[in-house]
Coordinates of C-alpha atoms in Angstrom, one line a residue:
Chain A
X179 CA 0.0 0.0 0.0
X180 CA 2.8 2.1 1.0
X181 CA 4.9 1.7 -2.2
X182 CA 1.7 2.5 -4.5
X183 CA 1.0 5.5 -2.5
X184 CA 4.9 6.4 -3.3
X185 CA 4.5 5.7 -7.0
X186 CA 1.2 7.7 -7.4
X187 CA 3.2 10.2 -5.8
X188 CA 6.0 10.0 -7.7
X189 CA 4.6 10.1 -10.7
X190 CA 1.6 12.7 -10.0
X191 CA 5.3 14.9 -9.4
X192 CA 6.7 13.5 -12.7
X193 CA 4.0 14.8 -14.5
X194 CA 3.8 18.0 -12.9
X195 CA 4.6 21.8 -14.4
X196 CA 8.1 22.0 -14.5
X197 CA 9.2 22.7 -11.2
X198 CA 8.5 27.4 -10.9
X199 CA 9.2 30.0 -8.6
X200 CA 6.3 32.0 -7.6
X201 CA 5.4 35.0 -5.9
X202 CA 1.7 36.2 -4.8
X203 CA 3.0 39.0 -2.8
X204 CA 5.0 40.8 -5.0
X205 CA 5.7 44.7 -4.1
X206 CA 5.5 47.3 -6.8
X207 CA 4.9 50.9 -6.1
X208 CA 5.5 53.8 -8.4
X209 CA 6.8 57.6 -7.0
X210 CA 6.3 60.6 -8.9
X211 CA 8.1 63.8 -7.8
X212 CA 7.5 67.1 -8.8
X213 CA 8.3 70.6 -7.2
X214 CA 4.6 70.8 -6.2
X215 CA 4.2 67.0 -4.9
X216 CA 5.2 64.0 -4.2
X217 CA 2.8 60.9 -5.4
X218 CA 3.4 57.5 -4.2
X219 CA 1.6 53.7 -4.3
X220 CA 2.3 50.8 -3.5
X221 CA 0.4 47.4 -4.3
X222 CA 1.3 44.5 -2.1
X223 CA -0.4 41.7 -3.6
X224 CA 1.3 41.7 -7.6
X225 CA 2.0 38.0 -8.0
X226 CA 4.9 36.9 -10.8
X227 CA 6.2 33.5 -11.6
X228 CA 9.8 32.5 -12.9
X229 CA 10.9 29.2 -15.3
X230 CA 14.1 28.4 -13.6
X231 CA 14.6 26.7 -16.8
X232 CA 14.1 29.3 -19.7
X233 CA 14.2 32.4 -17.5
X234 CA 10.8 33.4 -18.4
X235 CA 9.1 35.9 -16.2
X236 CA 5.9 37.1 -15.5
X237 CA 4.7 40.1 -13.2
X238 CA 1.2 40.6 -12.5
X239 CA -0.6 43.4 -10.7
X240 CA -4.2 44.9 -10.5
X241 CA -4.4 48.7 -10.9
X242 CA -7.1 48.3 -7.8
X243 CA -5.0 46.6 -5.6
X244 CA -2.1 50.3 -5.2
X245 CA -2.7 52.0 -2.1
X246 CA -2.3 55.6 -2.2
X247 CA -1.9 58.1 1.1
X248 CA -4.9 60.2 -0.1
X249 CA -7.8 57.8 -0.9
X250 CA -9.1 60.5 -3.6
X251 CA -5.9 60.0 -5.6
X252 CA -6.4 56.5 -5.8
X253 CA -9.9 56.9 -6.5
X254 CA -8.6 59.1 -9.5
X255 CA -5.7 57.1 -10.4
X256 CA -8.4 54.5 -11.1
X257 CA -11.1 56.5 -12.7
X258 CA -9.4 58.6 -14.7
X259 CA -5.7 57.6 -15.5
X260 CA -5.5 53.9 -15.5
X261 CA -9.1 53.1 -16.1
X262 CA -9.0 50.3 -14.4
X263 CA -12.5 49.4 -15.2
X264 CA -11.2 48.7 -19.3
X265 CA -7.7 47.8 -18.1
X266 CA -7.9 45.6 -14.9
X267 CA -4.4 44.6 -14.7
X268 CA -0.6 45.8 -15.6
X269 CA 1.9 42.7 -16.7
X270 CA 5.5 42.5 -17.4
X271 CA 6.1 39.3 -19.8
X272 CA 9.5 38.8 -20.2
X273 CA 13.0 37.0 -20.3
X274 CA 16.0 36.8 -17.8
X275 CA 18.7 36.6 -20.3
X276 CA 21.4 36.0 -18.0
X277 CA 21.8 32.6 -16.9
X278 CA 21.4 31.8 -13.1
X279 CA 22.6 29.2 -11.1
X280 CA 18.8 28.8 -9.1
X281 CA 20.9 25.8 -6.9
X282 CA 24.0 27.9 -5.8
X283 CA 23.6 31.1 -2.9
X284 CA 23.9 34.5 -4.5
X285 CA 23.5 37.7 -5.7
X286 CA 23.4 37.2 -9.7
X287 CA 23.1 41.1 -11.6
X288 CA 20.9 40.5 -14.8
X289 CA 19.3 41.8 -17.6
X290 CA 15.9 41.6 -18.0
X291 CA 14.0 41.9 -21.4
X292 CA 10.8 42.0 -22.5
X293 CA 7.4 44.1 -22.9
X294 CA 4.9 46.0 -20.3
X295 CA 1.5 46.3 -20.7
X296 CA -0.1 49.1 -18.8
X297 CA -3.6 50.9 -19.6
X298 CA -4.1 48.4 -22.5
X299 CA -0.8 49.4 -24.5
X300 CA 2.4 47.7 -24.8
X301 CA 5.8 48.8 -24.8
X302 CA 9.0 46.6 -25.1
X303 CA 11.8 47.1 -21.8
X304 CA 15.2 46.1 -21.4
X305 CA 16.0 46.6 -17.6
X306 CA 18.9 45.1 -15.2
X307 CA 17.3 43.4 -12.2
X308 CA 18.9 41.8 -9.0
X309 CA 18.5 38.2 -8.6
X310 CA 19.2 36.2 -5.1
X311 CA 19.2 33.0 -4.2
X312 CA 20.0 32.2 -0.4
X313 CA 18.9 28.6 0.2
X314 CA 16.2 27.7 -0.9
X315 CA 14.7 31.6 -0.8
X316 CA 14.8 33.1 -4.2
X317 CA 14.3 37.2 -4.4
X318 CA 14.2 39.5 -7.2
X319 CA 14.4 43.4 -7.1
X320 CA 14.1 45.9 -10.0
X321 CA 13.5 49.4 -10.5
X322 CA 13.0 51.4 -14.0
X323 CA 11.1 54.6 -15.3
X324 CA 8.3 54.6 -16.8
X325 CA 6.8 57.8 -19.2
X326 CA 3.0 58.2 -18.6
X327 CA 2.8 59.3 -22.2
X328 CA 3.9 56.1 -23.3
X329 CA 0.6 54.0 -22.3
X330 CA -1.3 56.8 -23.2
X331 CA -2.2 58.2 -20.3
X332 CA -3.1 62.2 -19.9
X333 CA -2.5 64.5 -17.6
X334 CA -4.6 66.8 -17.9
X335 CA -2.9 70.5 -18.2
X336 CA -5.0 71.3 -14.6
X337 CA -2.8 69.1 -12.4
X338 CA 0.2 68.7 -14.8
X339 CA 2.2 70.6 -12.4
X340 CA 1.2 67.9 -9.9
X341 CA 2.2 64.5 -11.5
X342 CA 5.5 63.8 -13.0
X343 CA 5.9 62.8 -16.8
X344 CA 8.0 60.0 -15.9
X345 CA 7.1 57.6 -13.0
X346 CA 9.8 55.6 -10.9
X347 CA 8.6 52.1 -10.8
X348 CA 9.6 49.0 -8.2
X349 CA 9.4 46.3 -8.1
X350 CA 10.2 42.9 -5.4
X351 CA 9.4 39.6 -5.1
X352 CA 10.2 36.5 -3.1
X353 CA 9.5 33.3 -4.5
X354 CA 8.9 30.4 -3.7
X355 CA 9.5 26.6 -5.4
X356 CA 6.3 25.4 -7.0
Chain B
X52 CA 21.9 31.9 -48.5
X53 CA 18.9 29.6 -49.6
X54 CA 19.6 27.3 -47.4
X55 CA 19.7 29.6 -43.8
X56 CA 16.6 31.1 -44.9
X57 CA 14.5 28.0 -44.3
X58 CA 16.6 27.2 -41.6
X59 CA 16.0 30.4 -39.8
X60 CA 12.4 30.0 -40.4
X61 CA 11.7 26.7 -38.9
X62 CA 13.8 27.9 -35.8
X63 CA 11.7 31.0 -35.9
X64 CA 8.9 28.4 -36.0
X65 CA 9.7 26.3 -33.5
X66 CA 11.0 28.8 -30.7
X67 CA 7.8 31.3 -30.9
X68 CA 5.4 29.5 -30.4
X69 CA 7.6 27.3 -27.6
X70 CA 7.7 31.0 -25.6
X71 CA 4.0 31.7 -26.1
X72 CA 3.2 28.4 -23.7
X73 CA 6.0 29.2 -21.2
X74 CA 4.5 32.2 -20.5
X75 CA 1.2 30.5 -20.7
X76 CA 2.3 28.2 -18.5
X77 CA 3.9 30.9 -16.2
X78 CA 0.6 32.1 -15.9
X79 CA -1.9 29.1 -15.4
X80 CA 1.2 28.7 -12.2
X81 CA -0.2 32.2 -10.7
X82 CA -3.9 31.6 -11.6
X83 CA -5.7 32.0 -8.4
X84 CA -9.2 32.9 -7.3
X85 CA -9.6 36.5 -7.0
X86 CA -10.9 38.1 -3.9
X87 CA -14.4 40.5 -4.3
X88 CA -13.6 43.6 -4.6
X89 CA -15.5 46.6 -3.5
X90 CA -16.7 48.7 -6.2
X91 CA -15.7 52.4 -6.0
X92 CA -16.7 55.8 -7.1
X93 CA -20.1 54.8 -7.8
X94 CA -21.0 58.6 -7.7
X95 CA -18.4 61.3 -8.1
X96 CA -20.0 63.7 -5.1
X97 CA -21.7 63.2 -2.0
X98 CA -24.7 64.9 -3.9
X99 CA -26.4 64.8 -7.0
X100 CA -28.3 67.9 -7.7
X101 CA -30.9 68.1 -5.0
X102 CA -30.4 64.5 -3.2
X103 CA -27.8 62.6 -1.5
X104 CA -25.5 60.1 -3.1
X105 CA -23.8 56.8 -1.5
X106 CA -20.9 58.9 -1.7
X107 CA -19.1 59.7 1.8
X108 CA -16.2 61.6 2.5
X109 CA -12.5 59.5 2.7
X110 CA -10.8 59.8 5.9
X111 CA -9.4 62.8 7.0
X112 CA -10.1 64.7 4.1
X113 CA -12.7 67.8 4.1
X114 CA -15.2 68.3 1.3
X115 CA -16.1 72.5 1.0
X116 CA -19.2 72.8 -0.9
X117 CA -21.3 76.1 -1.9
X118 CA -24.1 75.3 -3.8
X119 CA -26.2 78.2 -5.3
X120 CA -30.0 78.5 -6.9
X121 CA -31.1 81.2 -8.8
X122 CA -34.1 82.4 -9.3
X123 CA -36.9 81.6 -12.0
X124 CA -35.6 81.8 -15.5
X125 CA -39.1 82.5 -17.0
X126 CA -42.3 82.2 -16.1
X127 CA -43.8 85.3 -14.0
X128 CA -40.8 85.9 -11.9
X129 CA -38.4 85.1 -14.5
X130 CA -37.4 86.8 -18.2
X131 CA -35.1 89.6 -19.2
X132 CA -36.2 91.7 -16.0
X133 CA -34.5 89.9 -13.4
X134 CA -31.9 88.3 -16.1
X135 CA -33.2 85.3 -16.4
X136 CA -33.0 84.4 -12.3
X137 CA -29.7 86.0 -11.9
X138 CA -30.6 88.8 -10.3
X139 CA -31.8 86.7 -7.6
X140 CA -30.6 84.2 -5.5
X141 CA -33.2 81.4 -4.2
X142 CA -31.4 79.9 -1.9
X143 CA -27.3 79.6 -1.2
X144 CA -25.8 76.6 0.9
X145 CA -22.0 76.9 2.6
X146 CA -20.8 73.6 3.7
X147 CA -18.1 71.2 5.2
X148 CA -18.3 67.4 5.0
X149 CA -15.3 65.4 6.8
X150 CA -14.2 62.1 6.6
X151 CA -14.1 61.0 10.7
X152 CA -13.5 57.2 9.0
X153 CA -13.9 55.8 4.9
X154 CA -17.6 55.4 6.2
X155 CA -18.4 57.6 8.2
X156 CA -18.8 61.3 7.5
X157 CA -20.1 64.3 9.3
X158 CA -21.1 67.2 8.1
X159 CA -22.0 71.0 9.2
X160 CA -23.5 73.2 6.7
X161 CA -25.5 77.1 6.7
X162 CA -27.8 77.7 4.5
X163 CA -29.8 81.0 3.4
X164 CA -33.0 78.9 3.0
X165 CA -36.1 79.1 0.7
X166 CA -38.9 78.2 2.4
X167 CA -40.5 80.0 5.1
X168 CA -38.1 79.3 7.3
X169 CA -34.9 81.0 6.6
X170 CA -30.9 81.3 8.5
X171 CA -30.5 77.6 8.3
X172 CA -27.8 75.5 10.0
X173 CA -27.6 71.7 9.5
X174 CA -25.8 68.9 11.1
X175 CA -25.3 65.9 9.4
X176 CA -23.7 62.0 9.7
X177 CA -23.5 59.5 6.8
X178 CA -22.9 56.0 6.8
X179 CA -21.6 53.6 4.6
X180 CA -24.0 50.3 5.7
X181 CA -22.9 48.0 3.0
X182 CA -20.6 48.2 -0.6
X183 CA -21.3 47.1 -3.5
X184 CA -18.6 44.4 -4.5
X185 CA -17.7 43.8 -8.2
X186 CA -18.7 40.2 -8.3
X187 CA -22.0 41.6 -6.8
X188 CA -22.2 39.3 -3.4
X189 CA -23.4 42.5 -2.2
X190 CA -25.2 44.1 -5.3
X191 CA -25.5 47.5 -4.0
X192 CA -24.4 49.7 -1.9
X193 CA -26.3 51.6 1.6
X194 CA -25.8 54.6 2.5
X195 CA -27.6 55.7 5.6
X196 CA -28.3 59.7 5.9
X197 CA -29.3 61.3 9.1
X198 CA -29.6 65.9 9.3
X199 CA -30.9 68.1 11.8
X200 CA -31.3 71.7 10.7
X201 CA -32.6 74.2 12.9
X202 CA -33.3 77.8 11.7
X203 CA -32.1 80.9 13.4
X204 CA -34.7 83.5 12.1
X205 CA -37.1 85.3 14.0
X206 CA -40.7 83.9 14.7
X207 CA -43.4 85.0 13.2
X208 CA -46.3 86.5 15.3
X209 CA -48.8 84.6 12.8
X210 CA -49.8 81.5 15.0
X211 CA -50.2 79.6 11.5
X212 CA -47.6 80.3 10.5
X213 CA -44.5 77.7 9.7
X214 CA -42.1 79.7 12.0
X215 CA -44.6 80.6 14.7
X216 CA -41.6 79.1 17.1
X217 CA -42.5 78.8 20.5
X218 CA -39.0 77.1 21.7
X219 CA -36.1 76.1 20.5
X220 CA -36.9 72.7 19.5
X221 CA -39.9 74.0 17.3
X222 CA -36.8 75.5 15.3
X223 CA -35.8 71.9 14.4
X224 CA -36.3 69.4 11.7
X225 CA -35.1 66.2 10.9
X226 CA -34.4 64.1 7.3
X227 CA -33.3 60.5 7.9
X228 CA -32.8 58.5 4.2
X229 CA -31.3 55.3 3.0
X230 CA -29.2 55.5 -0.2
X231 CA -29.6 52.2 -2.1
X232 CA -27.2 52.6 -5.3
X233 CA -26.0 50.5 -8.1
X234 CA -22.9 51.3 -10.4
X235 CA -24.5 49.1 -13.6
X236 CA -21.4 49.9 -15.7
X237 CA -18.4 51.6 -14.8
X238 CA -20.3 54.7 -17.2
X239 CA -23.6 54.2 -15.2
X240 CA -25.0 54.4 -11.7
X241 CA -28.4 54.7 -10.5
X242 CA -30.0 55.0 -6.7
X243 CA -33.4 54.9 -5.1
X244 CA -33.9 57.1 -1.7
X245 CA -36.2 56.0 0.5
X246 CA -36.7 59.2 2.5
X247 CA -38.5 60.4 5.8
X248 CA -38.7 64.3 7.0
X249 CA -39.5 65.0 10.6
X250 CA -40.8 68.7 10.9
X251 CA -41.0 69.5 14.6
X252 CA -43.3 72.5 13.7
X253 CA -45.6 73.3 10.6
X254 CA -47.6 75.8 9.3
X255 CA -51.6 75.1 10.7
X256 CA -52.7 71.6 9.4
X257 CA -49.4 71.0 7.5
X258 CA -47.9 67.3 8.1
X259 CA -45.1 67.2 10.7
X260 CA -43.9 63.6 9.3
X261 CA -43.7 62.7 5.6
X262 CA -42.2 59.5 3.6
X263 CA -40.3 60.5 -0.1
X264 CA -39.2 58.8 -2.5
X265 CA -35.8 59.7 -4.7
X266 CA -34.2 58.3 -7.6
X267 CA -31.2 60.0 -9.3
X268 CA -28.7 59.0 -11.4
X269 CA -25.1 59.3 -12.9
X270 CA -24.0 58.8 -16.5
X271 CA -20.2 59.4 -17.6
X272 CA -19.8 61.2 -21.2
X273 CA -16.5 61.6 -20.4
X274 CA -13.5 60.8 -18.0
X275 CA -14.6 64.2 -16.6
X276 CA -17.9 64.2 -17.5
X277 CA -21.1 63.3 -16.4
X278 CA -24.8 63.4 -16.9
X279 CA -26.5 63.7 -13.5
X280 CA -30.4 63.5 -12.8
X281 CA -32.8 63.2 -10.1
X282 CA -36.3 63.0 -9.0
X283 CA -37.8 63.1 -5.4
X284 CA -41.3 62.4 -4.6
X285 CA -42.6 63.6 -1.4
X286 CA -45.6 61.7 -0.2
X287 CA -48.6 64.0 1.2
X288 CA -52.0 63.5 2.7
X289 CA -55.0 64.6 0.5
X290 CA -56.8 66.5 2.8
X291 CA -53.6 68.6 4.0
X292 CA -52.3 68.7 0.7
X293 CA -55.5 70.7 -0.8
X294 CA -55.7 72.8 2.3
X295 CA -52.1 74.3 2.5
X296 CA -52.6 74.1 -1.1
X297 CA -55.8 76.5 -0.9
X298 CA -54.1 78.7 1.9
X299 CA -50.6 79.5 -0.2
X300 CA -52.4 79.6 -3.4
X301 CA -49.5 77.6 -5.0
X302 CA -49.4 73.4 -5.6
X303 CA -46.8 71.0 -4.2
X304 CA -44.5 69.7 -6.6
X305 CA -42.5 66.8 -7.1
X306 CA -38.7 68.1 -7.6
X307 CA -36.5 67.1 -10.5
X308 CA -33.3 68.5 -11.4
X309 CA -31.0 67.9 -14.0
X310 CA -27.1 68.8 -15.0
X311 CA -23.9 68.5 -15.7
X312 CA -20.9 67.1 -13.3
X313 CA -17.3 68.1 -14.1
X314 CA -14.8 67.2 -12.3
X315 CA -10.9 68.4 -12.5
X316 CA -9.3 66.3 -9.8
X317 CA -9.7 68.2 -6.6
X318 CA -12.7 69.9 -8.0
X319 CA -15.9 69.2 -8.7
X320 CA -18.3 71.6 -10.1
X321 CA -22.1 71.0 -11.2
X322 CA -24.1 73.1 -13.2
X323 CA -27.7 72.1 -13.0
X324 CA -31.5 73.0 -13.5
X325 CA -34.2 72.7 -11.0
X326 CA -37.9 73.8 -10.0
X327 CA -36.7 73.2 -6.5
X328 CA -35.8 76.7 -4.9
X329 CA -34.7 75.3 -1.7
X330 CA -31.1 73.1 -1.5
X331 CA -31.7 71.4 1.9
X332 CA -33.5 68.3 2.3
X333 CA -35.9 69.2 4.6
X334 CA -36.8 72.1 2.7
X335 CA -37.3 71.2 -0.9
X336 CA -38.6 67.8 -0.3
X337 CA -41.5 69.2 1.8
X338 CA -41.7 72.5 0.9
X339 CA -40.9 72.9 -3.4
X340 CA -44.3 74.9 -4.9
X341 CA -42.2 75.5 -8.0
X342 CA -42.9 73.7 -11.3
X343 CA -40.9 73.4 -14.4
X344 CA -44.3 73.7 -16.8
X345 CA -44.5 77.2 -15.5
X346 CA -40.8 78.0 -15.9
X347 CA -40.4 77.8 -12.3
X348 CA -36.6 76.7 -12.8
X349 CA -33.9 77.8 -12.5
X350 CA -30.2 77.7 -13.2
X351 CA -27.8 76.7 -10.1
X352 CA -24.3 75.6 -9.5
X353 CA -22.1 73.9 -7.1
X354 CA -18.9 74.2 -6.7
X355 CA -16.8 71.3 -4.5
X356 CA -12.8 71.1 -3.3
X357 CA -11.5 68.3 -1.0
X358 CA -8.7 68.7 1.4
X359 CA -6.4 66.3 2.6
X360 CA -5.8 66.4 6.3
X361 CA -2.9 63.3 6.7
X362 CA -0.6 63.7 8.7
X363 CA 3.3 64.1 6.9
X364 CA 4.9 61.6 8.7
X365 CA 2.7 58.8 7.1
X366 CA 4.8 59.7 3.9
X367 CA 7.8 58.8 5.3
X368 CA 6.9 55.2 6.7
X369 CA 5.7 54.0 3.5

């Protein structure tokens, strides 16, 4: 009985995903910073899964889930900038294209390529992202600038001296084996 | 050269679509059951035109409101000799809504008043009962709405009169409602308002308690820009109905006002038409003798800001 239980075991794990890291409480907040104010939000709950094997990465995050200080500038940031209601989420798809050693304790600097999707439009990124691996604790860090104007979001002239053209966005995670 | 380009091609085909289903596979490995979550901005103000919304104040952030009503644009009060109501000013409302928590919102307001009783200062509390949540567990939200307004004027000598005050609590009257609203489509949201108005004194034979009914609703043209409506029914007796009727020489009304809602971030303006004359509850549900068929409306505005009140060193935590 033991032995079949073992088997079914053993093979339920052979034909199982290959073996990913993932993350369901992945931090990414974005900070805008202009002479007038400073705007920052954070979302605690992005989730993002890596293939050990190919380096494939995904980061996923709804636009409802970042938490602003003032509650009207979320409320805003939903309504009329992100539209969250058209555009639920933002997603990075993309490629480590340095190869890590997933096995052996670290701190591995790569490069990270690959396209973002926010507010329903797509634009490709190359980045360099932090990697490490400390037993069997895997964490990845990354921070990058991204221009409003290139999802096609307005500012309207009213509060342009409010929100910065180009946002500073971060990103960490810490996965775990699959 | 003829040889790499096939070769190139079947690599091409055989690594693309290989990446498609890792990502594919990346995410079916985060697919997870997503929790309900509550829908917001259902309305864009705590009011519509004449009636409340399921709107409260965040917290610790003020709303400063002045909402103003002209007078007639036509009709017998109204035309080119007054300027088409500008001339006058029905009735003119100053007042400050704060968030003490996301549900909970009080509110003190003055108000010139346009009924008989005039100098008007209001106390109100809001509650958030229940929110509507996106995967509609909990298809609407409620929104309870409690005011006292007492008015500061001078009695009248007339004993029948509506502000023959005796004592202060004769001064006061009550509106208590419950905001049942729906956000349909993130472009569309509707409410009913089940409404009762305490009067603590009345003209002679007028009814101290009456039940209303509202409906009003909100429909985005733009990111900025809305449609806003709303209707409110007040529910009379016959009998005192024809008599104050036959006293004043003017009909109760049911009130409907109509507009436009722009908002600018921070601001939030609305430029509306209404028969009502009076912008408090307890006044124009009650009190509105104004009708549209006449060209008893009139032109009025509101003009909103919001003000943060958190404190700095929560910046610095995050």
């Amino acid at each position: 009985m033991r032995t079949t239980i073992l088997s079914l075991l053993l093979l339920s794990s052979l034909h199982a995903y290959p073996q990913f890291l993932v993350s369901k409480t992945a931090t990414i907040s974005f900070f805008s910073s202009t002479p007038v104010e400073d705007i920052a939000a954070v979302s605690k709950t992005g989730s993002s899964a890596i293939n050990p094997k190919t380096g494939d990465i995904l980061f996923k995050v709804n636009n409802t889930s970042f938490r602003f200080e003032k509650k009207m500038m979320q409320e805003h940031f939903n309504e009329n900038y992100m539209e969250s209601d058209r555009y639920p989420t933002s997603e990075f798809r993309g490629k480590i294209t340095d190869p890590v050693d997933y096995s052996k304790a670290g701190t591995y600097q790569v490069t990270v390529k690959g396209t973002l999707n926010v507010h329903g439009v797509t634009k490709s990124y190359q980045v360099p992202a932090t990697l490490t691996v400390n037993g069997t604790q895997i964490s990845a860090a990354c921070t990058f600038n991204v221009s409003v104007a290139d999802h096609k979001i307005k500012i309207p002239s009213l509060v342009i001296k409010n929100i910065a053209e180009v946002m500073q966005v971060k990103v960490s995670a810490t996965y775990q084996k699959n | 050269m003829k040889i790499t380009a096939p070769l190139l091609f079947s690599v091409s085909l055989s690594i693309l679509p290989f990446s498609g289903i890792a990502q594919d596979e990346l995410e079916k490995a985060l697919a997870t059951q997503t929790s309900p979550e509550k829908v917001s901005a259902t309305f864009k103000s705590p009011k519509l035109i004449n009636i409340q919304t399921s709107e409260t104040i965040h917290r610790h952030e003020l709303d400063f409101r002045v909402d103003h009503r002209f007078g007639d644009i036509a009709g017998h009060n109204g035309g080119m000799s007054n300027f088409f109501g500008l001339d006058q000013s029905t009735d003119i409302r100053i007042g400050f809504d704060y968030g003490i928590s996301d549900r909970l919102t009080a509110g003190l307001a003055r108000a010139k008043g346009a009924g008989p009783a005039t100098q008007l200062y209001e106390g109100s509390l809001k509650f958030r009962l229940t929110e509507q949540s996106n995967d509609d567990g909990m298809p609407f939200s409620t929104t309870l709405f409690g005011s006292a307004t007492a008015s500061a004027m001078r009695a009248s000598e007339d004993v029948t009169a509506a502000t023959a005050y005796r004592k202060f609590a004769d001064r006061l009257s009550y509106v208590a409602q419950a905001v049942l609203a729906r956000k349909f489509t993130p472009a569309f949201s509707f409410e009913v308002v089940p409404t009762y108005v305490h009067r603590n004194f009345t003209a002679y034979n007028d009814e101290n308690d009456l039940f209303a009914l509202a409906v009003g609703g909100r429909l985005k043209v733009s990111k900025r820009m809305a449609l806003v409506a709303d209707y409110t029914v007040p529910f009379r007796t016959k009998s005192s109905k024809d008599y104050i009727e036959a006293v004043n020489g003017a009909a109760f009304y049911h009130v409907l006002g109509a507009g436009l809602e722009i908002e600018t971030g921070g601001h939030v303006f609305h430029l509306n038409f209404t028969n009502a004359t009076a912008i408090q509850e307890s006044q124009f549900i009650p009190e509105t003798t104004s009708t549209w068929t006449k060209g008893q409306f009139r032109w009025g505005f509101s003009i909103a800001r919001r003000f943060s009140f958190h404190r700095k060193d929560a910046k610095q935590q995050e």
